[in-house]
């Protein structure tokens, strides 16, 4: 017999979820209206599936949510909310396999699939949740945009100028140029001057005639 805890402060949504779950006589459905009540129910029924609207509940942050999930390691969670930030979804999903994600504006079929999947002890991520995670990862992998000064220094490196020469041209200290150089390499995800040259060439910062080998 599967046990479910509906943790949603919207009465209509909570009623709809409970009605959907109670179609199966082998399921027991409980209701929690706040974090304290949810924890008490988990103490009594640790192996429950928690259907939670995180945005409407009184969790301080995702760390608190993850701590509760870890404390009750036999529990499984379906996060069902109107909106969850990409950072939140990625953090929670990567931190624990206890969490599935479905959005409230998703088709009802997705919620049914999530309930069936979690009922078999399998995680379920809706298509929107998967796309959100992938998009967030791609954005984090993009290098930061170089400042005007950093762009000029990349160009100077590509032209074969040394740190000392660049510093003299810019009336800067060698230490300042070295710091810029480190920031450039970090932003571009590179490790050598040769890679900086290739970046400058691809970005059109230098003409082929200026390409330093």
C-alpha angles and dihedrals in degrees: 000000000000119000122210132193115201107207104182127123095205104095095205094049093045091050092049093050093047091048091050092050096045092062084086111067090203092068129085118205126201129183128223122188099185142015094264092054091046092052091049091052091048090053088057097037108023095165093061128124108239116210103198136182096204094188092060098041129086100251111136093215143329091280090063090048092051091048092054092047091049091048090056098041096173093059124099124206136211110194106210113179142140093239136006124177118246090239091054094048093048093046095050097041094047093044099053139016089211091085130087122179131216128158123228092234092054119110114277087243089068092055090049090050090049092051092048093047095048089044085063090047093254125131117244125203118182119229091254091051091051092049090049092053093047093047091049091050092049092050091051091050093055113099118245115259112264119241120240091259092049091049091053091049092050088053091050091049089050089053089058099253119152125234089254092052092047091050091051093049092049095042087237134128122262087242091058093050091046090054091050089049092053091049091049093051091048094050094046094042092234134130108197141050089240090061089049089054091052090049092051090049094050092044092053094242092134136030119244088250089061095048109128119216 
